mmCIF file of C-alpha atoms in Angstrom:
data_model
loop_
_atom_site.group_PDB
_atom_site.id
_atom_site.type_symbol
_atom_site.label_atom_id
_atom_site.label_comp_id
_atom_site.label_asym_id
_atom_site.label_seq_id
_atom_site.Cartn_x
_atom_site.Cartn_y
_atom_site.Cartn_z
ATOM 1 C CA MET U 1 -7.919 -8.821 -1.991
ATOM 2 C CA THR U 2 -10.742 -11.320 -2.481
ATOM 3 C CA ASP U 3 -14.066 -10.228 -3.913
ATOM 4 C CA ARG U 4 -16.933 -10.709 -1.507
ATOM 5 C CA PRO U 5 -18.705 -13.974 -2.395
ATOM 6 C CA HIS U 6 -22.264 -13.448 -3.605
ATOM 7 C CA VAL U 7 -24.739 -14.857 -6.075
ATOM 8 C CA LEU U 8 -24.900 -12.322 -8.864
ATOM 9 C CA TYR U 9 -27.456 -11.674 -11.500
ATOM 10 C CA PRO U 10 -29.220 -14.890 -12.569
ATOM 11 C CA GLU U 11 -30.279 -12.906 -15.654
ATOM 12 C CA LEU U 12 -26.653 -12.817 -16.757
ATOM 13 C CA ALA U 13 -26.319 -16.595 -16.507
ATOM 14 C CA ARG U 14 -29.178 -17.008 -18.966
ATOM 15 C CA LEU U 15 -27.505 -14.907 -21.669
ATOM 16 C CA GLY U 16 -24.294 -16.833 -22.358
ATOM 17 C CA HIS U 17 -22.909 -20.307 -22.721
ATOM 18 C CA GLU U 18 -20.891 -22.302 -20.214
ATOM 19 C CA LEU U 19 -17.174 -22.986 -20.570
ATOM 20 C CA GLU U 20 -14.756 -25.123 -18.580
ATOM 21 C CA VAL U 21 -11.364 -23.525 -17.912
ATOM 22 C CA PRO U 22 -8.393 -25.589 -16.649
ATOM 23 C CA GLU U 23 -6.228 -24.361 -13.796
ATOM 24 C CA GLY U 24 -3.644 -21.799 -14.947
ATOM 25 C CA ALA U 25 -5.374 -20.996 -18.264
ATOM 26 C CA LEU U 26 -5.806 -17.364 -19.347
ATOM 27 C CA LEU U 27 -9.298 -16.153 -20.178
ATOM 28 C CA TRP U 28 -7.748 -13.049 -21.717
ATOM 29 C CA LYS U 29 -4.650 -10.886 -21.526
ATOM 30 C CA GLU U 30 -4.280 -7.252 -20.568
ATOM 31 C CA GLY U 31 -4.903 -5.191 -23.704
ATOM 32 C CA ASP U 32 -7.193 -7.722 -25.420
ATOM 33 C CA PRO U 33 -10.468 -6.276 -26.776
ATOM 34 C CA GLY U 34 -13.479 -6.361 -24.464
ATOM 35 C CA ASP U 35 -15.764 -8.580 -26.508
ATOM 36 C CA SER U 36 -17.284 -10.575 -23.654
ATOM 37 C CA VAL U 37 -18.058 -10.679 -19.941
ATOM 38 C CA MET U 38 -17.521 -13.734 -17.753
ATOM 39 C CA LEU U 39 -19.702 -14.854 -14.858
ATOM 40 C CA LEU U 40 -17.794 -17.265 -12.598
ATOM 41 C CA LEU U 41 -19.928 -20.282 -11.677
ATOM 42 C CA ASP U 42 -17.348 -22.429 -9.901
ATOM 43 C CA GLY U 43 -13.674 -22.160 -8.899
ATOM 44 C CA GLU U 44 -11.492 -19.074 -8.454
ATOM 45 C CA LEU U 45 -10.100 -16.541 -10.931
ATOM 46 C CA GLU U 46 -7.099 -14.224 -10.537
ATOM 47 C CA VAL U 47 -7.083 -10.648 -11.817
ATOM 48 C CA VAL U 48 -3.446 -9.678 -12.520
ATOM 49 C CA ASN U 49 -1.506 -6.746 -13.983
ATOM 50 C CA GLU U 50 2.000 -6.716 -15.406
ATOM 51 C CA ALA U 51 4.336 -4.460 -13.441
ATOM 52 C CA ALA U 52 7.884 -3.275 -14.091
ATOM 53 C CA GLN U 53 10.414 -5.815 -15.372
ATOM 54 C CA GLY U 54 7.575 -8.111 -16.383
ATOM 55 C CA GLU U 55 6.557 -8.931 -12.810
ATOM 56 C CA GLU U 56 2.920 -9.759 -12.119
ATOM 57 C CA VAL U 57 0.791 -8.047 -9.504
ATOM 58 C CA LEU U 58 -2.221 -9.902 -8.156
ATOM 59 C CA LEU U 59 -5.035 -7.365 -7.927
ATOM 60 C CA ARG U 60 -7.827 -9.569 -6.599
ATOM 61 C CA ILE U 61 -9.295 -13.050 -6.458
ATOM 62 C CA VAL U 62 -12.747 -13.645 -7.894
ATOM 63 C CA GLN U 63 -15.100 -16.064 -6.144
ATOM 64 C CA PRO U 64 -18.140 -17.876 -7.634
ATOM 65 C CA GLY U 65 -20.832 -15.376 -8.517
ATOM 66 C CA GLY U 66 -18.285 -12.722 -9.480
ATOM 67 C CA VAL U 67 -18.214 -10.964 -12.837
ATOM 68 C CA VAL U 68 -15.067 -10.036 -14.767
ATOM 69 C CA GLY U 69 -14.651 -7.989 -17.912
ATOM 70 C CA GLU U 70 -17.578 -5.651 -17.304
ATOM 71 C CA MET U 71 -15.444 -2.486 -17.446
ATOM 72 C CA ALA U 72 -14.254 -3.221 -20.996
ATOM 73 C CA ALA U 73 -17.607 -4.448 -22.296
ATOM 74 C CA GLY U 74 -17.881 -1.502 -24.671
ATOM 75 C CA GLY U 75 -14.963 -2.877 -26.693
ATOM 76 C CA ALA U 76 -12.228 -1.076 -24.767
ATOM 77 C CA PRO U 77 -8.886 -2.845 -24.180
ATOM 78 C CA ARG U 78 -8.789 -5.092 -21.128
ATOM 79 C CA SER U 79 -7.201 -3.352 -18.133
ATOM 80 C CA ALA U 80 -5.967 -6.626 -16.597
ATOM 81 C CA SER U 81 -5.380 -10.280 -17.368
ATOM 82 C CA ILE U 82 -7.716 -12.983 -16.044
ATOM 83 C CA ARG U 83 -6.336 -16.403 -15.162
ATOM 84 C CA ALA U 84 -7.932 -19.511 -13.673
ATOM 85 C CA ARG U 85 -6.552 -19.910 -10.160
ATOM 86 C CA THR U 86 -8.234 -23.333 -10.004
ATOM 87 C CA TYR U 87 -10.354 -25.379 -12.369
ATOM 88 C CA CYS U 88 -13.268 -23.089 -13.226
ATOM 89 C CA ARG U 89 -16.665 -23.079 -14.846
ATOM 90 C CA VAL U 90 -17.626 -19.744 -16.358
ATOM 91 C CA MET U 91 -20.537 -18.333 -18.288
ATOM 92 C CA ARG U 92 -19.369 -16.334 -21.313
ATOM 93 C CA VAL U 93 -21.723 -13.481 -22.225
ATOM 94 C CA PRO U 94 -21.154 -11.398 -25.395
ATOM 95 C CA SER U 95 -20.573 -7.733 -24.602
ATOM 96 C CA SER U 96 -23.554 -6.649 -26.723
ATOM 97 C CA ASP U 97 -25.921 -8.836 -24.673
ATOM 98 C CA PHE U 98 -24.366 -7.601 -21.451
ATOM 99 C CA ARG U 99 -24.879 -3.950 -22.418
ATOM 100 C CA ALA U 100 -28.482 -4.634 -23.388
ATOM 101 C CA LEU U 101 -29.088 -6.184 -19.966
ATOM 102 C CA LEU U 102 -27.693 -3.104 -18.213
ATOM 103 C CA ARG U 103 -29.937 -0.809 -20.225
ATOM 104 C CA ALA U 104 -32.937 -2.879 -19.182
ATOM 105 C CA ARG U 105 -31.809 -3.293 -15.569
ATOM 106 C CA PRO U 106 -30.239 -0.087 -14.208
ATOM 107 C CA ASP U 107 -30.338 -1.615 -10.707
ATOM 108 C CA ILE U 108 -27.690 -4.124 -11.830
ATOM 109 C CA LEU U 109 -25.615 -1.289 -13.278
ATOM 110 C CA GLU U 110 -25.844 0.591 -9.988
ATOM 111 C CA ASP U 111 -24.790 -2.484 -7.992
ATOM 112 C CA MET U 112 -21.802 -3.029 -10.282
ATOM 113 C CA TYR U 113 -20.857 0.622 -9.902
ATOM 114 C CA TRP U 114 -20.705 0.366 -6.108
ATOM 115 C CA THR U 115 -18.769 -2.889 -6.380
ATOM 116 C CA GLN U 116 -16.149 -1.065 -8.471
ATOM 117 C CA VAL U 117 -16.022 1.782 -5.943
ATOM 118 C CA GLU U 118 -15.338 -0.740 -3.181
ATOM 119 C CA ARG U 119 -12.555 -2.327 -5.234
ATOM 120 C CA VAL U 120 -10.912 1.022 -6.012
ATOM 121 C CA ARG U 121 -10.962 1.997 -2.349
ATOM 122 C CA SER U 122 -9.426 -1.309 -1.329
ATOM 123 C CA LEU U 123 -6.716 -1.104 -3.996
ATOM 124 C CA THR U 124 -5.938 2.487 -3.004
ATOM 125 C CA ARG U 125 -5.380 1.375 0.582
ATOM 126 C CA GLN U 126 -3.160 -1.482 -0.593
ATOM 127 C CA VAL U 127 -1.089 0.782 -2.833
ATOM 128 C CA THR U 128 -0.682 3.332 -0.042
ATOM 129 C CA ARG U 129 0.513 0.681 2.413
ATOM 130 C CA THR U 130 2.857 -0.877 -0.145
ATOM 131 C CA HIS U 131 4.340 2.491 -1.096
ATOM 132 C CA GLN U 132 4.831 3.428 2.549
ATOM 133 C CA ARG U 133 6.654 0.168 3.231
ATOM 134 C CA ALA U 134 8.863 0.729 0.184
ATOM 135 C CA ILE U 135 10.088 4.139 1.342
ATOM 136 C CA THR U 136 10.226 3.548 5.106
ATOM 137 C CA ASP U 137 12.876 2.045 7.365
ATOM 138 C CA PRO U 138 11.062 -0.798 9.187
ATOM 139 C CA LEU U 139 12.738 -0.224 12.582
ATOM 140 C CA THR U 140 12.642 3.547 13.026
ATOM 141 C CA ARG U 141 9.687 4.356 10.722
ATOM 142 C CA LEU U 142 11.749 7.140 9.219
ATOM 143 C CA TYR U 143 12.232 7.405 5.474
ATOM 144 C CA ASN U 144 14.865 5.061 4.102
ATOM 145 C CA PHE U 145 18.100 5.944 2.307
ATOM 146 C CA GLY U 146 16.669 5.392 -1.173
ATOM 147 C CA PHE U 147 13.764 7.767 -0.645
ATOM 148 C CA PHE U 148 16.070 10.381 0.892
ATOM 149 C CA ARG U 149 18.360 10.315 -2.147
ATOM 150 C CA GLU U 150 15.412 10.631 -4.494
ATOM 151 C CA ARG U 151 13.976 13.597 -2.591
ATOM 152 C CA LEU U 152 17.371 15.265 -2.291
ATOM 153 C CA GLY U 153 17.722 15.332 -6.062
ATOM 154 C CA LEU U 154 14.223 16.760 -6.495
ATOM 155 C CA GLU U 155 14.630 19.397 -3.796
ATOM 156 C CA LEU U 156 17.987 20.608 -5.108
ATOM 157 C CA GLU U 157 16.507 20.891 -8.584
ATOM 158 C CA ARG U 158 13.656 22.981 -7.167
ATOM 159 C CA ALA U 159 16.083 25.122 -5.156
ATOM 160 C CA ARG U 160 18.154 25.903 -8.281
ATOM 161 C CA GLU U 161 15.016 27.242 -9.959
ATOM 162 C CA THR U 162 13.743 29.250 -6.987
ATOM 163 C CA GLY U 163 16.970 30.312 -5.296
ATOM 164 C CA ASP U 164 15.810 28.847 -1.979
ATOM 165 C CA PRO U 165 18.412 27.548 0.482
ATOM 166 C CA VAL U 166 18.609 23.888 1.435
ATOM 167 C CA ALA U 167 20.449 22.363 4.374
ATOM 168 C CA LEU U 168 21.509 18.845 5.264
ATOM 169 C CA VAL U 169 22.151 17.626 8.789
ATOM 170 C CA MET U 170 23.800 14.274 9.396
ATOM 171 C CA PHE U 171 23.687 12.684 12.847
ATOM 172 C CA ASP U 172 25.596 9.758 14.325
ATOM 173 C CA ILE U 173 24.960 8.175 17.734
ATOM 174 C CA ASP U 174 28.206 8.362 19.676
ATOM 175 C CA HIS U 175 29.879 5.089 20.737
ATOM 176 C CA PHE U 176 26.886 3.094 19.508
ATOM 177 C CA LYS U 177 28.884 -0.124 19.135
ATOM 178 C CA HIS U 178 29.931 0.199 22.755
ATOM 179 C CA TYR U 179 26.290 0.605 23.753
ATOM 180 C CA ASN U 180 25.302 -2.525 21.817
ATOM 181 C CA ASP U 181 28.173 -4.505 23.309
ATOM 182 C CA GLN U 182 27.204 -3.452 26.840
ATOM 183 C CA ASN U 183 23.423 -3.643 26.584
ATOM 184 C CA GLY U 184 22.575 -5.910 23.675
ATOM 185 C CA HIS U 185 21.113 -5.246 20.244
ATOM 186 C CA GLN U 186 17.537 -5.186 21.512
ATOM 187 C CA GLU U 187 18.288 -2.185 23.714
ATOM 188 C CA GLY U 188 20.295 -0.742 20.839
ATOM 189 C CA ASN U 189 17.166 -0.871 18.716
ATOM 190 C CA VAL U 190 15.309 0.995 21.467
ATOM 191 C CA VAL U 191 17.922 3.763 21.285
ATOM 192 C CA LEU U 192 17.692 3.948 17.491
ATOM 193 C CA THR U 193 13.908 4.139 17.609
ATOM 194 C CA ARG U 194 13.817 6.810 20.319
ATOM 195 C CA VAL U 195 16.495 8.957 18.669
ATOM 196 C CA ALA U 196 14.530 8.727 15.424
ATOM 197 C CA GLU U 197 11.408 9.908 17.277
ATOM 198 C CA LEU U 198 13.269 12.868 18.761
ATOM 199 C CA VAL U 199 14.681 13.965 15.403
ATOM 200 C CA ARG U 200 11.227 13.716 13.821
ATOM 201 C CA GLU U 201 9.524 15.574 16.684
ATOM 202 C CA ILE U 202 11.981 18.462 16.490
ATOM 203 C CA GLY U 203 11.919 18.657 12.698
ATOM 204 C CA ARG U 204 9.528 20.918 10.843
ATOM 205 C CA ARG U 205 6.505 19.724 8.919
ATOM 206 C CA GLY U 206 7.774 18.770 5.462
ATOM 207 C CA ASP U 207 11.359 18.024 6.489
ATOM 208 C CA VAL U 208 12.654 14.736 5.106
ATOM 209 C CA ILE U 209 14.038 12.799 8.076
ATOM 210 C CA ALA U 210 15.672 9.500 7.103
ATOM 211 C CA ARG U 211 17.739 6.707 8.510
ATOM 212 C CA TYR U 212 20.951 6.965 6.543
ATOM 213 C CA GLY U 213 22.256 3.608 7.698
ATOM 214 C CA GLY U 214 23.240 1.879 10.935
ATOM 215 C CA GLU U 215 23.239 4.507 13.684
ATOM 216 C CA GLU U 216 23.298 7.464 11.249
ATOM 217 C CA PHE U 217 20.373 9.738 10.446
ATOM 218 C CA VAL U 218 19.979 12.572 7.975
ATOM 219 C CA ALA U 219 17.618 15.529 7.801
ATOM 220 C CA LEU U 220 16.857 17.371 4.556
ATOM 221 C CA LEU U 221 15.662 20.868 5.450
ATOM 222 C CA TYR U 222 14.274 22.697 2.424
ATOM 223 C CA GLY U 223 14.296 26.487 2.781
ATOM 224 C CA ALA U 224 16.625 26.386 5.795
ATOM 225 C CA ALA U 225 19.903 28.300 5.847
ATOM 226 C CA ARG U 226 22.986 27.144 7.726
ATOM 227 C CA ASP U 227 22.115 28.900 11.016
ATOM 228 C CA GLU U 228 18.596 27.437 11.143
ATOM 229 C CA ALA U 229 19.910 23.941 10.393
ATOM 230 C CA ALA U 230 22.593 24.297 13.065
ATOM 231 C CA HIS U 231 19.946 25.394 15.585
ATOM 232 C CA PHE U 232 17.811 22.367 14.721
ATOM 233 C CA ALA U 233 20.819 20.045 15.085
ATOM 234 C CA SER U 234 21.750 21.563 18.446
ATOM 235 C CA ILE U 235 18.245 21.011 19.817
ATOM 236 C CA VAL U 236 18.363 17.384 18.696
ATOM 237 C CA ARG U 237 21.746 16.947 20.373
ATOM 238 C CA GLU U 238 20.459 18.470 23.631
ATOM 239 C CA LYS U 239 17.296 16.355 23.666
ATOM 240 C CA VAL U 240 19.245 13.137 23.118
ATOM 241 C CA GLU U 241 21.691 14.071 25.864
ATOM 242 C CA GLN U 242 18.799 14.723 28.257
ATOM 243 C CA GLU U 243 17.051 11.443 27.458
ATOM 244 C CA ARG U 244 17.606 8.697 30.021
ATOM 245 C CA PHE U 245 18.216 5.548 28.018
ATOM 246 C CA PRO U 246 18.480 2.188 29.848
ATOM 247 C CA GLY U 247 22.164 1.400 30.279
ATOM 248 C CA GLY U 248 23.183 4.884 29.188
ATOM 249 C CA GLU U 249 25.235 5.302 32.355
ATOM 250 C CA ARG U 250 27.664 2.706 30.985
ATOM 251 C CA GLN U 251 28.445 4.898 27.987
ATOM 252 C CA PRO U 252 31.582 7.082 27.853
ATOM 253 C CA GLY U 253 30.463 10.284 29.560
ATOM 254 C CA GLY U 254 27.668 8.444 31.396
ATOM 255 C CA ARG U 255 24.907 8.908 28.842
ATOM 256 C CA VAL U 256 23.874 8.350 25.225
ATOM 257 C CA THR U 257 24.838 11.294 23.025
ATOM 258 C CA ILE U 258 24.769 12.227 19.376
ATOM 259 C CA SER U 259 27.006 14.248 17.050
ATOM 260 C CA GLY U 260 25.917 16.285 14.042
ATOM 261 C CA GLY U 261 27.323 17.809 10.873
ATOM 262 C CA VAL U 262 25.639 20.520 8.808
ATOM 263 C CA ALA U 263 26.045 21.444 5.149
ATOM 264 C CA ALA U 264 24.315 24.234 3.226
ATOM 265 C CA PHE U 265 23.285 24.524 -0.417
ATOM 266 C CA PRO U 266 24.593 26.267 -2.450
ATOM 267 C CA GLU U 267 27.458 27.572 -0.279
ATOM 268 C CA ASP U 268 29.049 24.206 0.530
ATOM 269 C CA ALA U 269 28.083 22.331 -2.631
ATOM 270 C CA GLY U 270 25.732 22.593 -5.573
ATOM 271 C CA GLU U 271 25.155 18.891 -6.265
ATOM 272 C CA GLU U 272 23.797 15.958 -4.288
ATOM 273 C CA GLU U 273 26.926 13.905 -3.649
ATOM 274 C CA PRO U 274 29.230 16.825 -2.736
ATOM 275 C CA LEU U 275 26.568 18.195 -0.378
ATOM 276 C CA ILE U 276 26.300 14.847 1.411
ATOM 277 C CA LYS U 277 30.089 14.677 1.634
ATOM 278 C CA ALA U 278 30.217 18.184 3.110
ATOM 279 C CA ALA U 279 27.715 17.256 5.834
ATOM 280 C CA ASP U 280 29.560 14.010 6.481
ATOM 281 C CA ALA U 281 32.868 15.860 6.732
ATOM 282 C CA ASN U 282 31.445 18.168 9.391
ATOM 283 C CA LEU U 283 30.031 15.164 11.212
ATOM 284 C CA TYR U 284 33.514 13.641 11.197
ATOM 285 C CA ARG U 285 34.912 16.898 12.610
ATOM 286 C CA ALA U 286 32.325 16.752 15.400
ATOM 287 C CA LYS U 287 33.336 13.205 16.243
ATOM 288 C CA GLN U 288 37.043 14.049 16.136
ATOM 289 C CA GLY U 289 36.438 17.118 18.282
ATOM 290 C CA GLY U 290 35.123 15.082 21.187
ATOM 291 C CA ARG U 291 31.615 13.994 20.135
ATOM 292 C CA ASN U 292 28.312 15.239 21.569
ATOM 293 C CA ARG U 293 28.572 18.385 19.475
ATOM 294 C CA VAL U 294 27.455 19.900 16.188
ATOM 295 C CA VAL U 295 29.776 21.328 13.535
ATOM 296 C CA SER U 296 28.190 23.586 10.961
ATOM 297 C CA ASP U 297 30.968 25.860 9.676
ATOM 298 C CA PRO U 298 32.632 25.014 6.371
ATOM 299 C CA ALA U 299 35.907 23.122 6.722
#
């Protein structure tokens, strides 16, 4: 995110004194007291935060005419670090002089307020996109394995408190390696994407549908008992069987199919890992029983 370039507040430039800042130098660190405001005259500044494990996150780039440090000008700790992205010339204005200017010029205060609103909106969009990428499988657009495991733990904890049922359904595309060998990985990706769409379309609002890995998918159905989960899995199986995938006629049985295994909490297991294993065991039984079927009864 780069701040819009603009010539800001000539009044501010008359209040401070000019400094030269070499490339890479810090004007201040996150947490430092807000004793001054900087008006950038030339060059570029970086606004950065420290994230987990000491990693830096670039929040925005400041262009000439931009102001930094205004939010902490009352003496509050700095919310971010400021570093010279290039050689810079800045005008340093003491916080007391800056506050006096704002009291005399509320129009400047209003303009700065709307600038901050624009920044917050932009950062919110960036955070939303970044979070979505972090929890989403890039091919199928379903949730990824990591997010599924996190939600499974949370939902089972909630179910223990409320007594609600929870069901897991695991799916596996039958003879998927054969399909890839016959039709190529590009067409295989088409199958994965379309199967993912079908599972999501049939699922309820709020269900956690994830790509478990490879050609396997998993559905976390909060509040669903075994029979409801089995019904959901059967509809998915039927829809996949009815879909006409390119090259599907070269599959064993003449079409692309899917198998499913169902497990119910708390009947089959009371913890995350055993519940996953119970669903996987029923999926294995479905595959061993001839594929293109759903197994939901306990072993």
